[in-house]
XYZ file of C-alpha atoms in Angstrom:
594
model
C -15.909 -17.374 -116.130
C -15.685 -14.687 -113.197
C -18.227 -14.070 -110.550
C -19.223 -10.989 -112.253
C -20.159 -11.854 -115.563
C -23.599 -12.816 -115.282
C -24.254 -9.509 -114.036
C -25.998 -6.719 -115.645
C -23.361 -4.017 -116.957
C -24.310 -1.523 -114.135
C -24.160 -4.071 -111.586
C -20.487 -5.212 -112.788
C -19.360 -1.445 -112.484
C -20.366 -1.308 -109.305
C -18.792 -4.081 -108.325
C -15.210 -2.529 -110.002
C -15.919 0.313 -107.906
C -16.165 -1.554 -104.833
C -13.106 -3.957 -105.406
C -11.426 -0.881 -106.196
C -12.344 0.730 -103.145
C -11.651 -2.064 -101.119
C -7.653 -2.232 -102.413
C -7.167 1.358 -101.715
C -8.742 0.624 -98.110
C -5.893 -1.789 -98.026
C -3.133 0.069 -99.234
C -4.202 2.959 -96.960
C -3.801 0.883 -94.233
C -0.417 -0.346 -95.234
C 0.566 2.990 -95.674
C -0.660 4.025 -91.758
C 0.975 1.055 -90.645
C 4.552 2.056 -92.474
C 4.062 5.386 -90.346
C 2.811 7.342 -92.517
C -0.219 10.487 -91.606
C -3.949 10.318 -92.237
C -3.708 12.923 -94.794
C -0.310 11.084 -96.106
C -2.066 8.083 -96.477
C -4.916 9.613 -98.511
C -2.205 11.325 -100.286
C -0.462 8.229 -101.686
C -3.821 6.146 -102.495
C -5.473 9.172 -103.849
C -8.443 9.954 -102.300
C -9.681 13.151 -100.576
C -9.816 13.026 -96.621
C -13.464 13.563 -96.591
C -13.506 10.293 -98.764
C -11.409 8.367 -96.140
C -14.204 10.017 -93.046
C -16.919 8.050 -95.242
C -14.689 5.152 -95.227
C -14.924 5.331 -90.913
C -18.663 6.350 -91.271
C -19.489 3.170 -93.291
C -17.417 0.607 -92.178
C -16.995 0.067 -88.823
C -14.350 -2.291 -89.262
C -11.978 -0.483 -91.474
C -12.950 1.789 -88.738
C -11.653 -0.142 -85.790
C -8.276 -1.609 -88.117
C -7.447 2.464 -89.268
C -7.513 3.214 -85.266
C -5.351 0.110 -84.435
C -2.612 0.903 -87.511
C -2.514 4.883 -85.888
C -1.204 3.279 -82.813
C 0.926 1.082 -83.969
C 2.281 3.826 -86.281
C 2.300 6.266 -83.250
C 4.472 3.943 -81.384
C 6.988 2.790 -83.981
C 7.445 5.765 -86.516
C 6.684 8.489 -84.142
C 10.629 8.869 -83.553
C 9.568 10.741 -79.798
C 10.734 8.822 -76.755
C 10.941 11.422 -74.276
C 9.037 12.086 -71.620
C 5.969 14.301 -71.513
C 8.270 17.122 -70.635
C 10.314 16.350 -73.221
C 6.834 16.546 -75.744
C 5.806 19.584 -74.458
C 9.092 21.379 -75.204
C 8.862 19.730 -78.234
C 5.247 20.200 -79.096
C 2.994 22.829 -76.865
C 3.035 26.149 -77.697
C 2.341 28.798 -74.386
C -0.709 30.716 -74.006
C 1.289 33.872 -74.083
C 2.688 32.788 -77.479
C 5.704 31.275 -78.461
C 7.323 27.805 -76.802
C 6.444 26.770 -73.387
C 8.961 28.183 -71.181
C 9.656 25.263 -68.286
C 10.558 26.378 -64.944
C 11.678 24.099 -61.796
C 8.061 24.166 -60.730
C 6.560 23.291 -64.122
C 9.196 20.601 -63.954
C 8.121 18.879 -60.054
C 4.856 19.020 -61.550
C 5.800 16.878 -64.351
C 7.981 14.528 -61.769
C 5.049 13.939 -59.810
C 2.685 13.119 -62.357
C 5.032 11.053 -64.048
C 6.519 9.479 -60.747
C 3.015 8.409 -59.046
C 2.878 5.173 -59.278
C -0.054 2.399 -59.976
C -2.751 2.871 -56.327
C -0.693 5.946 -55.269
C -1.576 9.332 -54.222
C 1.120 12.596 -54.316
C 0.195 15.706 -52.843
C 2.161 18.247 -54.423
C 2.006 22.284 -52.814
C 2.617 25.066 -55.251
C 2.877 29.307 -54.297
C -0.009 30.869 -56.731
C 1.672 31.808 -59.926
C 3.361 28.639 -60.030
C 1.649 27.618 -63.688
C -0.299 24.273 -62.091
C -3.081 24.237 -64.136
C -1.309 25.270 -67.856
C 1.567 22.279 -66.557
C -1.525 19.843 -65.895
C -3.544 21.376 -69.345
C -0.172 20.104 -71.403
C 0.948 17.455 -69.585
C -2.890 15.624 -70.323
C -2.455 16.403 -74.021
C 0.918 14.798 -74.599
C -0.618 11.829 -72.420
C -3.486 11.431 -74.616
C -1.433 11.992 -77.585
C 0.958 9.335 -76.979
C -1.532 6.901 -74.950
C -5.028 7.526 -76.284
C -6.398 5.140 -74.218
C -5.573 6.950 -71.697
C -8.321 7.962 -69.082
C -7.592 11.521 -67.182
C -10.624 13.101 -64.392
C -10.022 16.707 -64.257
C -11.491 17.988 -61.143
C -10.901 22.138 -60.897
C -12.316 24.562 -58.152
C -15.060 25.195 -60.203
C -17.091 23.630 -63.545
C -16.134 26.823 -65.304
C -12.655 26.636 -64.394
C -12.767 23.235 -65.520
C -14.402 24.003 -69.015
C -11.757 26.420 -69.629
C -9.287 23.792 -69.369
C -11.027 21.386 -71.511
C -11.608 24.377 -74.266
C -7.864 24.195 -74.121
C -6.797 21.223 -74.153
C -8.811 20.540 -77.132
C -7.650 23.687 -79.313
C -4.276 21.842 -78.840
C -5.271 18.811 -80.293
C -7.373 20.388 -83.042
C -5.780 23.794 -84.146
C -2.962 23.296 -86.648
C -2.120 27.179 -86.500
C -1.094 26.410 -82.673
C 0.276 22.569 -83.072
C 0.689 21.266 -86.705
C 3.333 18.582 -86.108
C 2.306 17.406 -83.310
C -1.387 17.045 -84.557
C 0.640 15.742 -88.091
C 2.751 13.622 -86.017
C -0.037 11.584 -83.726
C -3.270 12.729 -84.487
C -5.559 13.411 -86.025
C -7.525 13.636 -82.328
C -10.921 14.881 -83.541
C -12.503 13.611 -86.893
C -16.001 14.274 -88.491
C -18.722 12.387 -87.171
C -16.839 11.086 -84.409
C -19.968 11.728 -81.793
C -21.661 9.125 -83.825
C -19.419 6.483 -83.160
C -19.428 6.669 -79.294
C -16.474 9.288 -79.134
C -17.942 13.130 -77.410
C -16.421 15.870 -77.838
C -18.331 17.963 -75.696
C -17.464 21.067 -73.243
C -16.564 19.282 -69.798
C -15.297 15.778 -71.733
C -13.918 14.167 -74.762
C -12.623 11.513 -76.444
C -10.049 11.555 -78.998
C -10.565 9.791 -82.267
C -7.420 7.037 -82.048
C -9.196 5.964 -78.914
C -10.288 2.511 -78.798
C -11.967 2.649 -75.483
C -15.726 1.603 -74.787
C -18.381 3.801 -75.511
C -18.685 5.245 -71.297
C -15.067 5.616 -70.784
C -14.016 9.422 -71.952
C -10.447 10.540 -72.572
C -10.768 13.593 -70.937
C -13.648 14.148 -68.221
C -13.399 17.568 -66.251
C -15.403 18.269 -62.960
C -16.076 20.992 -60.867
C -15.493 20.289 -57.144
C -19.183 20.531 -56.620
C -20.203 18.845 -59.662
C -21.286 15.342 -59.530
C -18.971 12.894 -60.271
C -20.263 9.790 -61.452
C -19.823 7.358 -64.911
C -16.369 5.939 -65.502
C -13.375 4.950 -64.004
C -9.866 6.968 -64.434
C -6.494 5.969 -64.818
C -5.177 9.183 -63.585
C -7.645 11.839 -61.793
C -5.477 14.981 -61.609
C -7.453 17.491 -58.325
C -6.357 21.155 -59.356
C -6.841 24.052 -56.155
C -9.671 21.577 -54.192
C -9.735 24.262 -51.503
C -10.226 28.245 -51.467
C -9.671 30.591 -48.154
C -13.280 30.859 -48.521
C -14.049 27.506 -47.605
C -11.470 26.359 -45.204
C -14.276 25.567 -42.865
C -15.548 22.563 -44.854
C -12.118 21.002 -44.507
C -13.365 17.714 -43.328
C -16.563 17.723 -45.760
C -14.048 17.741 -48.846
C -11.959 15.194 -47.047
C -14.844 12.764 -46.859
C -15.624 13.977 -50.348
C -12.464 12.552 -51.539
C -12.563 9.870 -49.802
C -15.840 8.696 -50.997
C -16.441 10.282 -54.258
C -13.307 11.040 -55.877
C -10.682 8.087 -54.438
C -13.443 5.481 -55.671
C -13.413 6.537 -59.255
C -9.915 4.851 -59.735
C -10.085 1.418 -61.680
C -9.669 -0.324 -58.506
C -7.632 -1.345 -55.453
C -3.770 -0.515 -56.301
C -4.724 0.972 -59.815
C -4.931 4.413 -60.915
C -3.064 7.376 -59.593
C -4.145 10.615 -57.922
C -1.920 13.608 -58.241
C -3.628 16.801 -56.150
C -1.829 20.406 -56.289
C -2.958 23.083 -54.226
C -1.471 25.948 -52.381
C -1.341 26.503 -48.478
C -4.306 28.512 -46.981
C -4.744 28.538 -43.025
C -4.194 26.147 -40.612
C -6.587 23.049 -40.649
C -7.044 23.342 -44.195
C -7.583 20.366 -47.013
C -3.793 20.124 -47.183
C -2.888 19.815 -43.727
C -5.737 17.180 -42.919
C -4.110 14.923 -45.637
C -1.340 15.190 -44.140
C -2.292 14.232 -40.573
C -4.545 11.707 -41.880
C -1.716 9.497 -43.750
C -3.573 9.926 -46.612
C -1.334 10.642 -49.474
C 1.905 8.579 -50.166
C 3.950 11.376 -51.412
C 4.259 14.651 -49.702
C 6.090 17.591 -51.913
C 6.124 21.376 -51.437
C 8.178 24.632 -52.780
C 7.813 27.332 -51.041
C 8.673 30.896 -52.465
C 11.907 31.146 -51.369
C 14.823 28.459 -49.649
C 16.557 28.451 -46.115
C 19.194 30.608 -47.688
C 16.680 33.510 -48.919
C 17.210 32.758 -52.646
C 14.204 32.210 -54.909
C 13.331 28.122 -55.764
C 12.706 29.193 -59.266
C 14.253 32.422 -60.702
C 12.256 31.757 -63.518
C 8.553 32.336 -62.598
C 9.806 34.400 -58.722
C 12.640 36.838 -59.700
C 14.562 37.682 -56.856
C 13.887 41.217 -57.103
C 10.383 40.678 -57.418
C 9.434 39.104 -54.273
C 9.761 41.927 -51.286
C 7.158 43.701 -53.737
C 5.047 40.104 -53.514
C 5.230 40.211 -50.117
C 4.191 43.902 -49.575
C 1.215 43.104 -51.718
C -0.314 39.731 -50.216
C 1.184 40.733 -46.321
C 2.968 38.192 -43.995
C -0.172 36.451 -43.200
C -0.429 35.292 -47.018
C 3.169 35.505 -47.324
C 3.626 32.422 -44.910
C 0.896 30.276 -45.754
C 0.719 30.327 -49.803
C 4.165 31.342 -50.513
C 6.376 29.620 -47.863
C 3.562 27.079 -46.841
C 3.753 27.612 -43.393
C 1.020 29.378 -41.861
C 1.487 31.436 -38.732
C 0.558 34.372 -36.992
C 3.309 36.386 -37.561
C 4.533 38.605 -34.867
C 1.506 37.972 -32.669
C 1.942 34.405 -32.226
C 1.598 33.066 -28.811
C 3.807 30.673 -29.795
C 6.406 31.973 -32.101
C 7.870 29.905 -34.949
C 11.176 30.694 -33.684
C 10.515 29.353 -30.203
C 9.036 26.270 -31.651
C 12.385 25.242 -33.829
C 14.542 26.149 -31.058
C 12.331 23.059 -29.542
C 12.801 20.601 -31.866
C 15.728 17.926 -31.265
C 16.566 16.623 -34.921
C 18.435 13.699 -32.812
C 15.312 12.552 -30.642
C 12.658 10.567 -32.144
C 9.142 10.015 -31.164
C 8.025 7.460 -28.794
C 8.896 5.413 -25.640
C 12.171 6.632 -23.801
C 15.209 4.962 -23.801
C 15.792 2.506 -21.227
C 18.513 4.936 -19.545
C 15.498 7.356 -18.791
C 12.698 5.508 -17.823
C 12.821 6.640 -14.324
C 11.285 9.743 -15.427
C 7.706 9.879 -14.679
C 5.032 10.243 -17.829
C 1.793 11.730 -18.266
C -0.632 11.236 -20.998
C -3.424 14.305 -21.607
C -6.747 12.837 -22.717
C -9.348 15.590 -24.730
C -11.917 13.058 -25.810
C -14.270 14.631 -27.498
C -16.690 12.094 -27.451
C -19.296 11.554 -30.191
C -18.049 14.633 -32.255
C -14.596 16.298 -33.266
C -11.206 14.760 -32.415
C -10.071 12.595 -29.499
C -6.966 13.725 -28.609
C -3.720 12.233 -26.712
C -0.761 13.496 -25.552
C 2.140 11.724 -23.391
C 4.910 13.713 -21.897
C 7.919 12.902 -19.897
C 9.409 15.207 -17.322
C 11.810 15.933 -15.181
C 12.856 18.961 -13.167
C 14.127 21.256 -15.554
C 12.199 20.328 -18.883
C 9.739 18.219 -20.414
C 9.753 16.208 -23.749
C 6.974 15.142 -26.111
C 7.033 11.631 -26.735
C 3.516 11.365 -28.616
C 0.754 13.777 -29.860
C -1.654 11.566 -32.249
C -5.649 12.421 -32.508
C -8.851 10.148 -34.339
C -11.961 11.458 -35.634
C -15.693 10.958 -34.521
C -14.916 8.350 -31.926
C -18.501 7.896 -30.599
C -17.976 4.997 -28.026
C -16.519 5.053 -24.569
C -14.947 2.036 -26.006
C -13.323 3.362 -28.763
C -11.289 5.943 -26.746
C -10.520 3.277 -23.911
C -9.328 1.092 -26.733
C -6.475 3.951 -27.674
C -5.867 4.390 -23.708
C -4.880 1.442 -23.303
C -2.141 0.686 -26.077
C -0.947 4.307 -24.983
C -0.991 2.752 -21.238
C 1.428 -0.083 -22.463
C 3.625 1.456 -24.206
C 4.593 4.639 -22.525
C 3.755 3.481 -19.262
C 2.555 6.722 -17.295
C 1.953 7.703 -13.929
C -0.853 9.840 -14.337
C -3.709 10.194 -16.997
C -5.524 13.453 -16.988
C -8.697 13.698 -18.647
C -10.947 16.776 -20.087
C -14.260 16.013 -18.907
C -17.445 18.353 -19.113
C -21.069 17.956 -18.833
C -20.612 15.381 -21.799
C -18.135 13.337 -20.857
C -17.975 13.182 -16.741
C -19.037 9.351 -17.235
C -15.623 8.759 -18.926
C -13.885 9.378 -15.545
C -15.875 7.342 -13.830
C -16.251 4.615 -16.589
C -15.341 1.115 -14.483
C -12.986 0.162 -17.593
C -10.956 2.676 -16.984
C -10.530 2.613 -12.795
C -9.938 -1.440 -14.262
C -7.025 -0.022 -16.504
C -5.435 2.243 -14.197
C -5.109 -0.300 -11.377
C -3.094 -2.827 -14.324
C -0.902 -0.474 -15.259
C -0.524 1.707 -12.233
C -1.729 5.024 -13.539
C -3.576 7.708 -11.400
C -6.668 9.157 -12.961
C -7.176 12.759 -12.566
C -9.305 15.361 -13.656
C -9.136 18.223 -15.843
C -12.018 20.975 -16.898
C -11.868 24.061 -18.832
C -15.861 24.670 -17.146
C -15.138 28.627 -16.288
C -18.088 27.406 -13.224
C -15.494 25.425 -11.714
C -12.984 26.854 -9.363
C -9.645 25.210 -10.520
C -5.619 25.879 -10.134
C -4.447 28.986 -11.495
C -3.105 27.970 -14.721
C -6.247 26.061 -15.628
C -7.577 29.770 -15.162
C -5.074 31.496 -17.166
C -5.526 28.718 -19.942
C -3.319 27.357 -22.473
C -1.355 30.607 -22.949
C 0.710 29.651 -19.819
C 2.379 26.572 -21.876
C 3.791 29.472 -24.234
C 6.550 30.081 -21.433
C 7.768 26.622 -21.299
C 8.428 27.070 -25.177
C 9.930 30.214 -25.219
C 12.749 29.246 -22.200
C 13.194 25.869 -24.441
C 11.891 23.825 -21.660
C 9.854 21.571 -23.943
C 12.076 18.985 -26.238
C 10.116 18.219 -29.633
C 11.407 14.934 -30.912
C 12.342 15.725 -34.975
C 14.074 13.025 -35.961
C 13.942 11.992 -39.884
C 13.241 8.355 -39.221
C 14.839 5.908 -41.778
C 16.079 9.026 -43.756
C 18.969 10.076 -41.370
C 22.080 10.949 -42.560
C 23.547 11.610 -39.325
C 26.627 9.235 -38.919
C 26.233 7.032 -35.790
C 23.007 8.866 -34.868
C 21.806 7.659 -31.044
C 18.503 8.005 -32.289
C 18.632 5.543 -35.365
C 20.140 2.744 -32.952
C 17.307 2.843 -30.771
C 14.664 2.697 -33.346
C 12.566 -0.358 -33.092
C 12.617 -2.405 -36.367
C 8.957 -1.968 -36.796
C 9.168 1.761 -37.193
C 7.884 3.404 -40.516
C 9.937 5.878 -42.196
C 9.055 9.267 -41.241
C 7.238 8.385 -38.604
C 8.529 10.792 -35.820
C 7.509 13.948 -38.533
C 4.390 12.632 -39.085
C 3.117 12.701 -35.388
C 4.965 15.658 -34.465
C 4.416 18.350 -37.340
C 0.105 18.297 -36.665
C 1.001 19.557 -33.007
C 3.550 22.007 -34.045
C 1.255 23.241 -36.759
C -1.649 23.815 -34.387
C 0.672 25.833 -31.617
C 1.932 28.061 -34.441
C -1.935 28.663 -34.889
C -3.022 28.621 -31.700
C -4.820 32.297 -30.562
C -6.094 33.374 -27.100
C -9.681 34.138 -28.912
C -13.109 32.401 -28.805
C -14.949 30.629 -31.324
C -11.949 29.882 -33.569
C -12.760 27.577 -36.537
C -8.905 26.070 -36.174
C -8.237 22.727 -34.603
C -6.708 22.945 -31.338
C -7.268 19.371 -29.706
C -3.596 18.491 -29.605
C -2.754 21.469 -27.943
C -5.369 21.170 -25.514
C -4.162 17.083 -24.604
C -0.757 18.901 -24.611
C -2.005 21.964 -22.230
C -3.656 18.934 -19.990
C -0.334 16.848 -19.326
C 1.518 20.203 -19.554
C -0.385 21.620 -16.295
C 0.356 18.046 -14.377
C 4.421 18.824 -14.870
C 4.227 22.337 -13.508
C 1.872 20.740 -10.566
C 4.864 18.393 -9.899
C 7.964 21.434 -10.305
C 7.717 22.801 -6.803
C 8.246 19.374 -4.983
C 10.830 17.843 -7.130
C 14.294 17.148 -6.057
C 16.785 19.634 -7.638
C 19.242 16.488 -8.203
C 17.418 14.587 -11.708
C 18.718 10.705 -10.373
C 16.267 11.832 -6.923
C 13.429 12.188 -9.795
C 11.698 8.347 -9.529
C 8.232 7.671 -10.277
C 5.950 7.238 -7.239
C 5.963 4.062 -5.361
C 2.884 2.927 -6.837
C 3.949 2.516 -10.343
C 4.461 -1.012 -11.690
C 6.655 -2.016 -15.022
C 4.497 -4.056 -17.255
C 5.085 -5.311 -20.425
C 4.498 -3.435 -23.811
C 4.735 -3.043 -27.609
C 6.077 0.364 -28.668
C 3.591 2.013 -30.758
C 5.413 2.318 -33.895
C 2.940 3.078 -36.519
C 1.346 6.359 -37.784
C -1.897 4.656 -38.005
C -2.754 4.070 -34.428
């Protein structure tokens, strides 16, 4: 007797219809598993797809095995193994119509996504035109297509620039007319009644159906910069334009912004990646502060055009094209967004041209060799205390020129302390003769600070004064102001160490041999292109919104040298440090973070 047969005749059809239901469950989930669609798998166990969305609506199990059988079937019968340039080729249609046409800059913006590893941050810089955010709309729907558990953050200019993404993004995984066999192939990425099962599909976020992720984490959560940003964590968080020329004054509150609202939203320490594109603005913008910060792990940017005067990519700059480009946007735009080097043009005080004629590819940063240490070294102090940037500079001189041998700055050091702290590593390792410190109204006590006088008698450094107070009477080129230096740069007087450290190619380069062990890779660029930045910058007007504290520790040590010029022996082995110096031991400072 079967289990059935002491029920009522309705009761034992409905029990056939249920054990029939139940087998074609099963077989549709065989067939999913072998590879085969959603609508395939209807197709062979003959039901309608509406029939298979009740299926999901009333049994949350079936629910959760269908899901797990689409990504099993996604991974083993998808037949794609390319990378997610290689699906949108493949797959992705272009707005304009017809297949995505891939250019070298649609192609670094694949590299970096793709190439950002687990905890890492890439800052990638782009001329406008240069397709970021259709690259980053694509690239996010052949991640989720192939890795729906993906989680992407989105975070655009603006919420509406955002939204427009997302209403992308999500015709591409929807709209058959735009990508059937893709949608065919891995989806399908929205289903009926979805929302009711924990999985939005809403204007700023989404989830796509094959998702198995909890019920807070989205697929797909886009942000305007000033939005609030709050909820779930992200495996990659993609930061599209951050910055406009209209806000290049709140440089440092978006750089606390990321820091503390956007950096934190990663799974955790050394997971999740953060891939940020923008485009060059001004000097002391977003970009640059990353940059001098040691924020970001990888540094890329394509300019308009190479060394050589021929276009990076043909494809979206034609040659032809570009002395029209540069007409339109003038040579102010030209070399900040295009060629991502901002400048004043002609006008400069301090001419690009001048400044490269200065650099010394075979000199790195730092102490000087043990063959030169007879020259004498100052070290420029603008503290800044309690606001803004504490600056240093240390120079070495001699007769006939000068070289840099450190420029570094920190922010919002409020404590004599703090700065005394700096001063003295600085004091042991490049072992000066003279330190010569900005002081005003606001900082006169650091001059006179007992800490200091104790520093300068154990390492045998002179303290002197410096003020840019127009009250004070002071030598003439303190008058004339930091233009003066501009001289010094334009006769090549002034040797800018620009030495690629640990990425030299130079066969038996000086420079390499006498690199300490300790010393990070790049190192010598990283402390070295800030200051060269802020001279190209740098403009004889008031009340500029630009950083200028590295010139200004420059300008102080700068003034000492010419000071010295008059009185110095004409033969260099004459040129000795005073009598009063002292050799003490010292650790070079070899890392970008001090």
């Amino acid at each position: 007797m079967s289990a059935t047969d002491n029920l009522t005749p309705h009761a034992r059809n409905t029990a056939r219809i249920s054990q029939a239901a139940e087998k074609r469950k099963a077989d549709w989930l065989q067939f999913r598993h072998a590879g085969h669609t959603v609508a395939g798998a209807c197709q062979e166990v003959g039901v309608a797809l509406n029939t298979y969305q009740r299926w999901r609506q009333r049994d949350p199990e079936f629910a959760a095995r269908a899901d797990l059988a689409g990504q099993r079937a996604r991974g083993d019968a998808s037949g794609f193994n390319g990378t997610l340039q290689d699906f949108e080729r493949a797959f992705i249609p272009s707005p304009e119509g017809g297949r995505v046409e891939q250019s070298f800059y649609t192609a670094a913006i694949h590299r970096a996504l793709e190439g950002t590893r687990e905890g890492e941050i890439t800052l990638v810089l782009l001329p406008p035109g240069a397709r970021k955010t259709t690259t980053l709309e694509n690239w996010a729907v052949g991640k989720l297509a192939t890795d729906p558990n993906h989680r992407i953050l989105n975070i655009s200019k603006s919420l509406d620039h955002a939204k427009k993404s997302v209403g992308r993004m999500q015709a591409l995984l929807t709209d058959t007319s735009l990508t059937a066999e893709m949608i065919a192939r891995f989806g399908p990425f929205k289903e009926y009644g979805q929302e009711k099962r924990g999985k939005p599909w809403a204007q700023d976020h989404f989830t796509v159906a094959t998702s198995t992720l909890s019920h807070r984490d989205y697929s797909m959560t886009a942000r305007g910069w000033t939005s609030q940003i709050y909820g779930s964590r992200a495996d990659t968080i993609i930061i599209d334009d951050p910055q406009t020329i209209d806000d290049v004054d709140q440089t440092e509150k978006k750089l606390d912004k990321l820091r503390l609202d956007i950096f934190t939203r990663r799974p955790g320490p050394g997971r999740g990646r953060v891939v940020i594109l923008g485009t060059r603005l001004d000097h002391g913008d977003l970009y640059e502060r990353l940059i001098e910060e040691d924020v970001v792990d990888h540094y890329l940017k394509f300019p308009v055009v190479d060394g050589d005067g021929e276009p990076v990519d043909p494809v979206v700059f034609p040659k032809e094209h570009l002395p029209k480009v540069r007409k339109q946007v003038g040579e102010q735009s030209w070399a900040a967004a295009y060629m991502m080097r901002p400048k004043l043009g002609e006008n400069a005080t301090f001419p690009s041209d001048a400044l490269d004629e200065c650099k010394q590819p075979a000199m790195a940063a730092g102490p000087l060799a043990e063959h030169e240490q007879a020259a004498p070294v100052v070290i420029g102090v603008d503290p800044n205390l309690g606001a803004g940037y504490t600056s240093l500079c240390a120079l070495a001189y001699w007769p006939d020129r000068a070289r840099v041998l450190d420029s570094h700055e920190w922010y919002g050091l409020s404590r004599t302390e703090d700065i005394l702290d700096r001063l003295e590593r600085w004091a042991s390792a490049y072992r000066p003769v003279d330190v010569r410190i900005e002081i005003n109204a606001f900082q006169r006590g650091l001059q006179k600070d007992e800490r200091l006088r104790a520093l300068a008698r154990e390492y045998g450094f002179s303290i002197r004064e410096h003020t840019t107070d127009k009250k004070k009477v002071s030598h003439d080129l303190e008058q004339l102001g930091i233009a003066t230096m501009a001289r010094s740069f334009l006769k090549r007087e002034i040797e800018v160490p620009w030495h690629r450290d640990g990425e030299c190619d130079v066969a038996s380069c000086s420079a390499c041999h006498e690199l300490p062990d300790s010393r990070e890779v790049g190192w010598t660029r990283r402390r070295m292109e800030p200051l060269v930045q802020e001279l190209e910058a740098w403009r004889p007007v008031r009340g500029s919104r630009l950083k200028q504290d590295r010139v200004m520790s420059l300008w102080i040590a700068w003034i000492r040298w010419q000071q010295m010029r008059p009185t110095a022996p004409s033969d260099d082995s004459q040129w000795d440090r005073p009598t009063g110096w002292k050799p003490v031991a010292y650790t070079p400072l070899t890392s970008g973070r001090r």
